[in-house]
Coordinates of C-alpha atoms and ligand atoms in Angstrom, one line a residue:
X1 CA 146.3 126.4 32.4
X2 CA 145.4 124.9 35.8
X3 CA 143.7 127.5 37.8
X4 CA 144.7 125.8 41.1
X5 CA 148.5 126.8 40.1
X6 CA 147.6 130.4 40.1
X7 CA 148.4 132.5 43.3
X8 CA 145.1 134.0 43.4
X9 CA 143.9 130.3 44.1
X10 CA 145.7 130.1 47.8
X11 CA 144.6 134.5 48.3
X12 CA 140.7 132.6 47.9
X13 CA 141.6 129.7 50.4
X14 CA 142.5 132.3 53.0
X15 CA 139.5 134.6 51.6
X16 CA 137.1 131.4 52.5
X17 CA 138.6 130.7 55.9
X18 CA 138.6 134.4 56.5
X19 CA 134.8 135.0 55.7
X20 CA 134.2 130.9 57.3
X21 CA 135.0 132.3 60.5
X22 CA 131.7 135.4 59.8
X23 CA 128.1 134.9 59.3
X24 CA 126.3 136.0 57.1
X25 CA 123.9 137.8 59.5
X26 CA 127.4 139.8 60.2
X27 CA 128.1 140.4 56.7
X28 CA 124.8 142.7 57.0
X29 CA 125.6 143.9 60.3
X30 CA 128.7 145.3 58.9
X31 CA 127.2 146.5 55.5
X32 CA 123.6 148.2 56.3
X33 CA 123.2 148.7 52.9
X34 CA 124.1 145.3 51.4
X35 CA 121.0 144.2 49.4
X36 CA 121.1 147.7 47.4
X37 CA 124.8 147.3 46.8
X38 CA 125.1 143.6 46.2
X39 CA 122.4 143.7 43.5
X40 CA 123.3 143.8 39.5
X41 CA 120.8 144.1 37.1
X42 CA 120.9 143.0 33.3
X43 CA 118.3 142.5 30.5
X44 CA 116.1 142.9 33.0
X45 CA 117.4 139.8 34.8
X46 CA 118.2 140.7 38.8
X47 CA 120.5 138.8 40.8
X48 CA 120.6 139.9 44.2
X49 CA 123.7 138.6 45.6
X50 CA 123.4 139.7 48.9
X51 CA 122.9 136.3 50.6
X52 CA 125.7 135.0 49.3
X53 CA 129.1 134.4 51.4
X54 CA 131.2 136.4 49.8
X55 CA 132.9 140.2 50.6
X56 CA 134.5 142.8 48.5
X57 CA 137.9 141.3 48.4
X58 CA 137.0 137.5 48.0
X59 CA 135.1 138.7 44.9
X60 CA 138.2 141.0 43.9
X61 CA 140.1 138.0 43.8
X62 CA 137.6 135.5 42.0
X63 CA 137.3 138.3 39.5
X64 CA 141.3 138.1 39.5
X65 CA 140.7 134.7 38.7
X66 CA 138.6 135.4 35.6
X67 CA 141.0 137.6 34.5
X68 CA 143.7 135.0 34.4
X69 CA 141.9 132.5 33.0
X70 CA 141.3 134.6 30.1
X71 CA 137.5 134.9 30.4
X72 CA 137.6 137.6 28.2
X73 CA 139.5 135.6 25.5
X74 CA 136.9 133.0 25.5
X75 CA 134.2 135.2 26.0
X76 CA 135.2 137.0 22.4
X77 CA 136.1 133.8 20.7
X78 CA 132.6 132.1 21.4
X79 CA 130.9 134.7 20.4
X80 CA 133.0 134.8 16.6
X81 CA 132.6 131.6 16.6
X82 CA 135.4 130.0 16.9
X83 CA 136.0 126.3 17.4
X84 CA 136.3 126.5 21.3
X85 CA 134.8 122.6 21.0
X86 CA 137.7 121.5 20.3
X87 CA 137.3 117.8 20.8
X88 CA 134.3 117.9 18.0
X89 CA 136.3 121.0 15.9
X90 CA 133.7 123.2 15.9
X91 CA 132.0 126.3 17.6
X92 CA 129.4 126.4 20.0
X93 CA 127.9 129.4 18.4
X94 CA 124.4 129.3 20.1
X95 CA 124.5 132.7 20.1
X96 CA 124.6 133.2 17.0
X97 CA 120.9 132.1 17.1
X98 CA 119.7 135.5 18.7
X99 CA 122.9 137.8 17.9
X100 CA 123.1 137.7 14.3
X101 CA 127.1 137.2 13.3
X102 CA 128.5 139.4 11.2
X103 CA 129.2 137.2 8.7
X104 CA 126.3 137.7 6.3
X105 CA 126.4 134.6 4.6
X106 CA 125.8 132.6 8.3
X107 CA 123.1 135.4 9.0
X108 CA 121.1 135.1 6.1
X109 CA 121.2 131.5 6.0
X110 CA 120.1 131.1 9.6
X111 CA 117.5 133.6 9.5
X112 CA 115.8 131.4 6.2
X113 CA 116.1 128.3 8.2
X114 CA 114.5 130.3 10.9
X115 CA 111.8 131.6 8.7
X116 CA 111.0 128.1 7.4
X117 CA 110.1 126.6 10.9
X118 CA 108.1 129.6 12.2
X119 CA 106.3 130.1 9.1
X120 CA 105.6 126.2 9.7
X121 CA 104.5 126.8 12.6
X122 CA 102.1 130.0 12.1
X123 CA 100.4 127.7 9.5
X124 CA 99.6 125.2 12.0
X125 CA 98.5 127.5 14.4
X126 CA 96.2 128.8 12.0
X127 CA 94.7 125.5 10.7
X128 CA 96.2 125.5 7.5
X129 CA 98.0 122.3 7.2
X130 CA 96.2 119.3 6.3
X131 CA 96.9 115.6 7.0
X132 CA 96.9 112.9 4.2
X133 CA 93.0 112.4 4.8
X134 CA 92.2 115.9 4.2
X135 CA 91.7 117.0 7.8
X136 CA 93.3 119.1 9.7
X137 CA 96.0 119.4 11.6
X138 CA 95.1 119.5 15.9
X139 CA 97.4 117.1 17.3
X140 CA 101.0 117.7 17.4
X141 CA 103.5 115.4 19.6
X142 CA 107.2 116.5 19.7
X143 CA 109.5 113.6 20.3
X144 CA 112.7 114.5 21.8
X145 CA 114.9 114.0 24.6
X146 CA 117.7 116.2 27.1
X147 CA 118.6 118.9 25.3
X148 CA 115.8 118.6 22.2
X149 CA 113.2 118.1 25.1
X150 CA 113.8 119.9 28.1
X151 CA 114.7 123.6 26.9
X152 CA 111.6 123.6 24.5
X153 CA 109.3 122.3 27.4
X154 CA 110.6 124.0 29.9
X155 CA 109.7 127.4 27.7
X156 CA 106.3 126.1 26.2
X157 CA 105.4 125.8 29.8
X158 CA 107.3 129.1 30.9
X159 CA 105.0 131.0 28.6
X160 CA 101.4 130.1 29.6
X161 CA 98.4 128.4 28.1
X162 CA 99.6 127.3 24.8
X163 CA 97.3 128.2 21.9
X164 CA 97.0 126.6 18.5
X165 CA 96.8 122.6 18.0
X166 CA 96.5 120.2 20.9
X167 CA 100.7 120.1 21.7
X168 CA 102.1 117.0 23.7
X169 CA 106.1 116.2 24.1
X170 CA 107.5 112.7 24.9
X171 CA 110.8 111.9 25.9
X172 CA 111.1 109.2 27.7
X173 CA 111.0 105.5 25.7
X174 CA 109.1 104.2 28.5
X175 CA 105.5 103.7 26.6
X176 CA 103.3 105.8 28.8
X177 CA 104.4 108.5 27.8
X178 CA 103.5 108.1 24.2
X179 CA 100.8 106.1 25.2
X180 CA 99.0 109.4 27.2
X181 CA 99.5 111.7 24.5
X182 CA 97.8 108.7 21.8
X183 CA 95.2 108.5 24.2
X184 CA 92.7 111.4 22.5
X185 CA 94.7 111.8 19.3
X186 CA 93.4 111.0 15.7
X187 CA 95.8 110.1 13.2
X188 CA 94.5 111.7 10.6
X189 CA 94.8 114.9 12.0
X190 CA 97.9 114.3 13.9
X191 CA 101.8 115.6 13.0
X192 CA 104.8 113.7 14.6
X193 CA 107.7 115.9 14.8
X194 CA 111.1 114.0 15.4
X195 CA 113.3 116.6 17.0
X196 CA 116.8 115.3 17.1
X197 CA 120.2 116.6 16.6
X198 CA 122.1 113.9 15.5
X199 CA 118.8 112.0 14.4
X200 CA 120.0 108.6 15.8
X201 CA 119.2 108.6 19.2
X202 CA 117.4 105.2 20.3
X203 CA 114.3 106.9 22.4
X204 CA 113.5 109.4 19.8
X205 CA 113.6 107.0 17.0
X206 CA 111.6 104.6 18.6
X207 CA 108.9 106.6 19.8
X208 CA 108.3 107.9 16.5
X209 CA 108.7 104.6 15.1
X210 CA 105.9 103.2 17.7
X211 CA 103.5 106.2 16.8
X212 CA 103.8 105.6 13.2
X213 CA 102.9 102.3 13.5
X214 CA 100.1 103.4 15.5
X215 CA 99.2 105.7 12.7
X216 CA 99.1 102.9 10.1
X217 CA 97.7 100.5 12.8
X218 CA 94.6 102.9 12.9
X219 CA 94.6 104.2 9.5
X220 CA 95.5 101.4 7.2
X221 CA 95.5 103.7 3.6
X222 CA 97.1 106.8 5.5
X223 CA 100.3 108.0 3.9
X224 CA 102.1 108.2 7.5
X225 CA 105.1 110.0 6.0
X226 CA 102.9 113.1 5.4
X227 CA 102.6 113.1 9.0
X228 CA 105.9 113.7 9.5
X229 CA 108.5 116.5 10.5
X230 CA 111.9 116.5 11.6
X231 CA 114.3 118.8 13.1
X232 CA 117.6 117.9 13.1
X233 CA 121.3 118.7 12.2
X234 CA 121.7 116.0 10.0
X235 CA 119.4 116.5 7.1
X236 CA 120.3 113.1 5.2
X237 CA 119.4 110.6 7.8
X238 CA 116.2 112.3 8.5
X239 CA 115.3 111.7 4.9
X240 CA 116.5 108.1 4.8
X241 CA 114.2 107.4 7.8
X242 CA 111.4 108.4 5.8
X243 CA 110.7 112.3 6.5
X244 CA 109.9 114.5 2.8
X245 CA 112.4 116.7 2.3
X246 CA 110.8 119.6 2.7
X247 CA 109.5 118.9 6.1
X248 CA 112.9 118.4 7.0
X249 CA 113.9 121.4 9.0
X250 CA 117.3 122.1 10.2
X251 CA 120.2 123.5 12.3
X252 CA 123.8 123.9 12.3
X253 CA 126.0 120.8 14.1
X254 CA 127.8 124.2 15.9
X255 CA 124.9 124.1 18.2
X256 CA 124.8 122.4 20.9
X257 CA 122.1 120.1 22.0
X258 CA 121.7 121.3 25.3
X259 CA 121.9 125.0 24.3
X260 CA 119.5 124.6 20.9
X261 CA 116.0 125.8 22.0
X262 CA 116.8 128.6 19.9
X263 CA 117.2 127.3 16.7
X264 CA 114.5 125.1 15.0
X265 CA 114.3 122.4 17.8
X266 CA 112.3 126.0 19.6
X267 CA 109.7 125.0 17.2
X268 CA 107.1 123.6 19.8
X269 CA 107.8 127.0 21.2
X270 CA 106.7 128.5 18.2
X271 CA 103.9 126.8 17.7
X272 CA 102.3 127.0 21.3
X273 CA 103.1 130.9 21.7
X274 CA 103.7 131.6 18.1
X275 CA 105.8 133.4 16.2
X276 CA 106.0 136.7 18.1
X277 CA 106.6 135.5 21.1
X278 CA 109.6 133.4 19.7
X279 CA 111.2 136.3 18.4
X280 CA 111.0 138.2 21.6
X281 CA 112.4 135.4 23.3
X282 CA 115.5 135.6 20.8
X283 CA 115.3 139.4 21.3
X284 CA 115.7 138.4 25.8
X285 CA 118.9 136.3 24.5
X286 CA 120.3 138.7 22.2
X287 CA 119.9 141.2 25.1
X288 CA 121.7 139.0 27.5
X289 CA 124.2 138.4 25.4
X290 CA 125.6 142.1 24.3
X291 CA 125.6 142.5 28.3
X292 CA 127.4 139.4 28.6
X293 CA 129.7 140.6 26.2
X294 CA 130.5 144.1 26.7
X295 CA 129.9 144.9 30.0
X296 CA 133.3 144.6 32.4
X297 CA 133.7 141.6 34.5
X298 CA 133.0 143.1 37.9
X299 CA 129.5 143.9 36.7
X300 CA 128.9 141.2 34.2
X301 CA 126.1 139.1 35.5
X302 CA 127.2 135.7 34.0
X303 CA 130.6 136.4 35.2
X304 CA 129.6 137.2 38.8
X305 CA 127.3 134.1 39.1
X306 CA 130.1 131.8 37.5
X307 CA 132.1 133.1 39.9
X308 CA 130.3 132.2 42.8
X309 CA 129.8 128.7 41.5
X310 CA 133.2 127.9 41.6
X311 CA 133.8 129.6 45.1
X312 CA 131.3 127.6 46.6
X313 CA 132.4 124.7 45.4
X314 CA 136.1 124.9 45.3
X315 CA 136.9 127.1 48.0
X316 CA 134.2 126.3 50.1
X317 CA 133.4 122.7 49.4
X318 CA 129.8 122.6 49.1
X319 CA 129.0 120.4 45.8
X320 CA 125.8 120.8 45.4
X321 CA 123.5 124.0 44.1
X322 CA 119.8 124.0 44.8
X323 CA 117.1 125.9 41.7
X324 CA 114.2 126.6 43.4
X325 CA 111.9 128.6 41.1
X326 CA 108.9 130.0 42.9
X327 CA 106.7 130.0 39.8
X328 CA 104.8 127.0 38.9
X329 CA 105.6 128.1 35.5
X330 CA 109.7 127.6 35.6
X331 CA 108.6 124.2 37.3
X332 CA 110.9 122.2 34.4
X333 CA 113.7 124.5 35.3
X334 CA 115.6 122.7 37.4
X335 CA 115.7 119.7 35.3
X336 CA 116.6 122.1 32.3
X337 CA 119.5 123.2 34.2
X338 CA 120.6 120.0 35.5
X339 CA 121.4 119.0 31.8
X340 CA 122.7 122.3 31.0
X341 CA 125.5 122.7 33.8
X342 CA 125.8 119.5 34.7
X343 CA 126.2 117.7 31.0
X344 CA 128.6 121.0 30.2
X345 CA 130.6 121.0 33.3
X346 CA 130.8 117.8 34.7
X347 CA 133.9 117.2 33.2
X348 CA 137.5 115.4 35.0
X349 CA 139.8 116.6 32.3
X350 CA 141.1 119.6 31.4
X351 CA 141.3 121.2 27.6
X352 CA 144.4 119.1 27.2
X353 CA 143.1 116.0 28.7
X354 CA 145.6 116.0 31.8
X355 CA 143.0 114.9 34.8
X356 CA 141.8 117.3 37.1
X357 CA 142.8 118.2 40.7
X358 CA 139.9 120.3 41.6
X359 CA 136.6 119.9 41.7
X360 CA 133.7 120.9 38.6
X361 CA 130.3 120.6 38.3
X362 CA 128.3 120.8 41.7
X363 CA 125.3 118.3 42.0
X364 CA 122.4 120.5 40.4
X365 CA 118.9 120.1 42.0
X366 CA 116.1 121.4 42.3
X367 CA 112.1 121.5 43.0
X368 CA 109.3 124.2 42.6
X369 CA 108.4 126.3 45.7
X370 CA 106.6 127.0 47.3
X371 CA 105.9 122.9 47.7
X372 CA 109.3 122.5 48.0
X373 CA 109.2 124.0 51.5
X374 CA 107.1 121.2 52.6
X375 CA 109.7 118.4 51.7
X376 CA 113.4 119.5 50.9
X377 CA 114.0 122.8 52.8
X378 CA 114.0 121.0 55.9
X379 CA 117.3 119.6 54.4
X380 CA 118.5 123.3 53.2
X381 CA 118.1 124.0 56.8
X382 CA 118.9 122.2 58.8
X383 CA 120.9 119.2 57.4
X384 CA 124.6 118.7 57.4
X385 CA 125.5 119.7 54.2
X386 CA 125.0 123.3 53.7
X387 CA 123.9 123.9 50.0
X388 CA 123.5 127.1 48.1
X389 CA 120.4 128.0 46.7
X390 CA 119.0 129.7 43.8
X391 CA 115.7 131.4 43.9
X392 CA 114.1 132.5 40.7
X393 CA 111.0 134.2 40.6
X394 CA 109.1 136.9 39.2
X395 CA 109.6 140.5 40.4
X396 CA 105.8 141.4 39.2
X397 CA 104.2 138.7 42.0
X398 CA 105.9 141.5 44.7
X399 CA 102.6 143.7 44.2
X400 CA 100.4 141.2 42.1
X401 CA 96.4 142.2 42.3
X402 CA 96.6 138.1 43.1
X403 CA 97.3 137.7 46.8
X404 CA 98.9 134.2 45.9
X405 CA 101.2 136.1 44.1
X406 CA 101.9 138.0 46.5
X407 CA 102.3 134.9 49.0
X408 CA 104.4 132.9 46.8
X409 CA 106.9 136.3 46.5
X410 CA 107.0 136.7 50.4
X411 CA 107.6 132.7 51.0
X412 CA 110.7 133.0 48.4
X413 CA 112.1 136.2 50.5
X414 CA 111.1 134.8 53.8
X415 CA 113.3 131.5 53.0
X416 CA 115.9 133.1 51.4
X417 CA 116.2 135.3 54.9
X418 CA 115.8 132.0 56.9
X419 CA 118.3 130.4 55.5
X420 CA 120.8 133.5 55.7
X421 CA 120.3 134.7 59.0
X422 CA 118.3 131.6 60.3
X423 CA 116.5 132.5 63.9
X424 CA 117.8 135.9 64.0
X425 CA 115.3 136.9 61.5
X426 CA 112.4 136.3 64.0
X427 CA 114.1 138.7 66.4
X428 CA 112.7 135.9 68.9
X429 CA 114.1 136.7 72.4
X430 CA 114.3 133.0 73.4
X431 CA 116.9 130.7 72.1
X432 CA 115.4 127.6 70.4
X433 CA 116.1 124.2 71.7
X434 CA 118.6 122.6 69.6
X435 CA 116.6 120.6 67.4
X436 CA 114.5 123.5 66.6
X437 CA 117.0 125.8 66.2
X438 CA 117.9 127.1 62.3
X439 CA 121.4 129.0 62.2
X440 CA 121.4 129.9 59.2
X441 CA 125.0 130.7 57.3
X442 CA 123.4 129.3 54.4
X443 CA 123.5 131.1 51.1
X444 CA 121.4 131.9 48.1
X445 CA 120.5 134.3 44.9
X446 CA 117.3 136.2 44.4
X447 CA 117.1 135.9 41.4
X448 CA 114.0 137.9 39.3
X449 CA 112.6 138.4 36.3
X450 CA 110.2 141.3 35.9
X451 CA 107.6 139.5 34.3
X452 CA 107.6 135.7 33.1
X453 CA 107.0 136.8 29.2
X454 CA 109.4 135.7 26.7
X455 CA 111.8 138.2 26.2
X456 CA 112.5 137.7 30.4
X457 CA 112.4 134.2 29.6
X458 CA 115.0 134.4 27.2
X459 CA 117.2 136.6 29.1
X460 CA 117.4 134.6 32.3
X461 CA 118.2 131.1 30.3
X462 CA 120.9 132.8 28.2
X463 CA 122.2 134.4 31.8
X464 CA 122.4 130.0 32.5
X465 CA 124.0 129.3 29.6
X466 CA 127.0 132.5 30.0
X467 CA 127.7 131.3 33.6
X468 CA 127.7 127.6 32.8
X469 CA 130.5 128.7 30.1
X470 CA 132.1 131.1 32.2
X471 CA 132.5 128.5 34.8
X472 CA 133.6 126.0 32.3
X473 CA 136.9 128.8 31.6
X474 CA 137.3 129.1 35.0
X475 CA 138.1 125.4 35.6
X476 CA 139.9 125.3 31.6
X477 CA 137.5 122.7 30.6
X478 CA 135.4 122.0 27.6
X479 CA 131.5 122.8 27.9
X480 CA 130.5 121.8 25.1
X481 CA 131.0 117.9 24.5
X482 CA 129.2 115.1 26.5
X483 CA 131.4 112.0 25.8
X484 CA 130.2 110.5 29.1
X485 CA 127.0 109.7 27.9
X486 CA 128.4 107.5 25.1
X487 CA 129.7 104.1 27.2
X488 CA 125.5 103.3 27.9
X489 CA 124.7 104.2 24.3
X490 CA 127.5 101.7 23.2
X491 CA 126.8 99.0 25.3
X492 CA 123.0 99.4 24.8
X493 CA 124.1 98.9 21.1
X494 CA 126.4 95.9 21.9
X495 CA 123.7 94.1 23.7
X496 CA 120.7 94.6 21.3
X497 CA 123.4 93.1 18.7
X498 CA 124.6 90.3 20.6
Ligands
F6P1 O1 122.6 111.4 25.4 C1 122.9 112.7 25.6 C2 122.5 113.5 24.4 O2 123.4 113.4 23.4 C3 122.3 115.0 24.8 O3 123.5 115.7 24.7 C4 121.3 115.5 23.8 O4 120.7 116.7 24.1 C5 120.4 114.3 23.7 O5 121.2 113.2 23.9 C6 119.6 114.1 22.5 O6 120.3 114.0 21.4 P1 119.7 114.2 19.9 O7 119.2 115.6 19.8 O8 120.9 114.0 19.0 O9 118.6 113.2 19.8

């Protein structure tokens, strides 16, 4: 179905040149209340959408929209775990991770695959695992890269000082990487752990390979396979690389790389914040999802948000979306994001391969504030290309004992006002000269969690992961493959053979 066909496609044009010709500093002229009734709450996750250009009756029809692109359909068959990846054939039943299916068979088996890595992980934490020497485990690097990297740093980070063994990740094949976290490591008391879906991917291979030889390098009569972990999806090739079978720890190929921090590739996770702090973040999914799944569209958080992506984009041409977390903490979220919408949505064909004639996945950026402020928000406001913004932040910095807290709160409100309502705001009676002048018309999302503990944590990136899909059914493509990133992977391959 080609969403551009539908009549409720041209009743959005009109909606967009309709609200183009208002500001938004009208929009809350003409709705006093607008912040109270333009903010939805679920799991604990608060969007306030009050900044954003939209009305009533653009969001009637964008929810209009939904409804005939079946959202709901989707919606049900990705959470039974259907095969809605069709060009692989199989489910992307992430979900399924946190919201145990009702299939008992697929419960019980995930929840013993999830038992093995976090009671892995709890023995580590706990000094119980020795290397080949004898000593003990303090070192453990995670090699891994987009989606076996970025979700399980981004939340290792999320959550505070990490406890338990010294934990480094390295991604990128460029050697400093690997070369920093070597720099104070001991190979007899270090664990590699190869974290890798499809366990062939070039970077990850070769980092390990380089830090085993490293091991042996150093420690001529150490057995460098008891060293070794893997977490992957395809158990056989981990073994044939050399990993012992029973530190082989796996997860289904029905989740996706990009959307696996909940399955064993969490295990950094685990093992920085341990185990109860992983299962609360399960329980923040979980929570998100049974909103995401039951509650109607016109209140559904995911829904909303997806639906905003693709007015802003298609209706009102901007193609780019800006994550600015104001907490050092969610510092890796934009880059988290970046893979996660755009290596879902940036797609040019539709389910049945016919090229598209709209638009998909917006340019997704992003930078911590409050630094940010001091480089790109000049850009956000005053540059040519407006671009809507997503602030994320903590509710509990709003009336932190910590007055930095509280600053970093207010600069997040302050901009997000700027941007709206741009001069106005100051209630200055002088008008600006031109170049100093900020207009504003600029939209964003307050988005907060109460507190930056797991369970918000898990809640908020399962709220990214329901809009990125939702948006994905809105423009009838397919999320969950990333064929795109094959042609560099071939010809990487045909040059190192030629
Ligand atoms: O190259 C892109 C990609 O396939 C991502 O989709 C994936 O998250 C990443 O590489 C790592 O893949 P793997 O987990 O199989 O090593």
């Amino acid at each position: 179905m080609n969403p551009s066909q539908l009549p409720v496609w041209r009743d959005l044009q009109q909606h967009q040149r309709r609200l183009a010709a208002q500001s938004l500093a009208r929009l809350f002229d003409a709705e006093p209340q607008r912040a109270q009734r333009w903010t939805r709450e679920a799991a604990g996750v608060r969007a306030d959408l009050s900044r954003d250009l939209i009305d009533e009756s653009a969001l009637a029809s964008l929810l209009e929209l939904a409804r005939a692109m079946r959202v709901e359909e989707w919606r049900a068959r990705l959470f039974n775990g259907e095969a809605i990846n069709h060009t692989e054939q199989r489910p992307a039943w992430h979900t399924a991770l946190r919201t145990p299916p009702a299939d008992a068979a697929t419960s019980a088996a995930l929840a013993a695959e999830r038992d093995r890595f976090l009671a892995l992980a709890e023995q580590l934490r706990a000094g119980q695992i020795e290397g080949a020497t004898g000593k003990t485990i303090d070192t453990v690097i995670c090699f891994g890269i987009g989606g076996s990297d970025l979700g399980p740093r981004l939340v290792t980070e999320a959550l505070g000082a990490p406890s338990g063994p010294k934990l480094h990740f390295v991604a990128n094949i460029d050697p400093v990487e690997l070369d920093a976290a070597l720099a104070h490591a001991n190979p007899g008391s270090t664990l590699l752990v190869a974290i890798s879906k499809s366990f062939t991917t070039l970077e990850t291979l070769a980092n390990v390979r380089a830090a085993l030889e490293w091991m042996r390098e150093r420690a001529l009569a150490l057995d460098a396979a008891r060293h070794l972990v893997a977490i992957t999806s395809m158990p056989a090739r981990a073994r044939a690389f050399g990993v012992a079978a029973e530190r082989v720890l796996t997860f289904p190929d029905w989740v996706g790389g990009r959307y696996s921090l909940w399955s064993a590739c969490g295990f950094p996770i685990a093992l920085a914040h341990g185990r109860a702090r992983f299962e609360q973040l399960l329980a923040g999914a979980a929570a998100m999802d049974l909103h995401f799944a039951t509650a109607p569209l016109a209140d559904n958080l995911p829904v909303l948000l997806a639906a905003l992506g693709v007015w802003y984009v298609n209706f009102c041409g901007l193609r780019a979306r800006a994550v600015m977390p104001y907490a050092q903490r969610l510092r890796h979220l934009p880059g988290y994001l970046q893979q996660l919408e755009m290596e879902s949505c940036g797609k040019s064909v539709d389910r049945d391969g016919a090229p598209l004639s709209y638009d998909t996945s917006p340019i997704v950026w992003g930078e911590v504030g409050t630094t940010a402020q001091h480089s790109v928000f000049q850009f956000l406001h005053q540059g040519t290309h407006a671009c809507p913004v997503d602030f994320v932040t903590c509710a509990g910095f709003a009336d932190s004992p910590i007055e930095r807290e509280r600053l970093l709160f207010m600069n997040a409100l302050a901009q997000a006002d700027a941007l709206a309502c741009g001069d106005r705001v100051l209630g200055a009676a002088q008008a600006k000269p031109a170049h100093a002048a900020t207009h504003g018309g600029r939209p964003s999302t307050f988005i907060t969690v109460p507190q930056l503990d797991a369970r918000s944590l898990g809640a908020l990136l399962a709220l990214y992961e329901h809009r990125t899909f939702v948006q994905s059914v809105l423009w009838n493509i397919n999320a969950f493959d990333q064929f795109g990133v094959e042609i560099g992977k071939q010809l990487l391959t045909q040059r190192l053979t030629r």
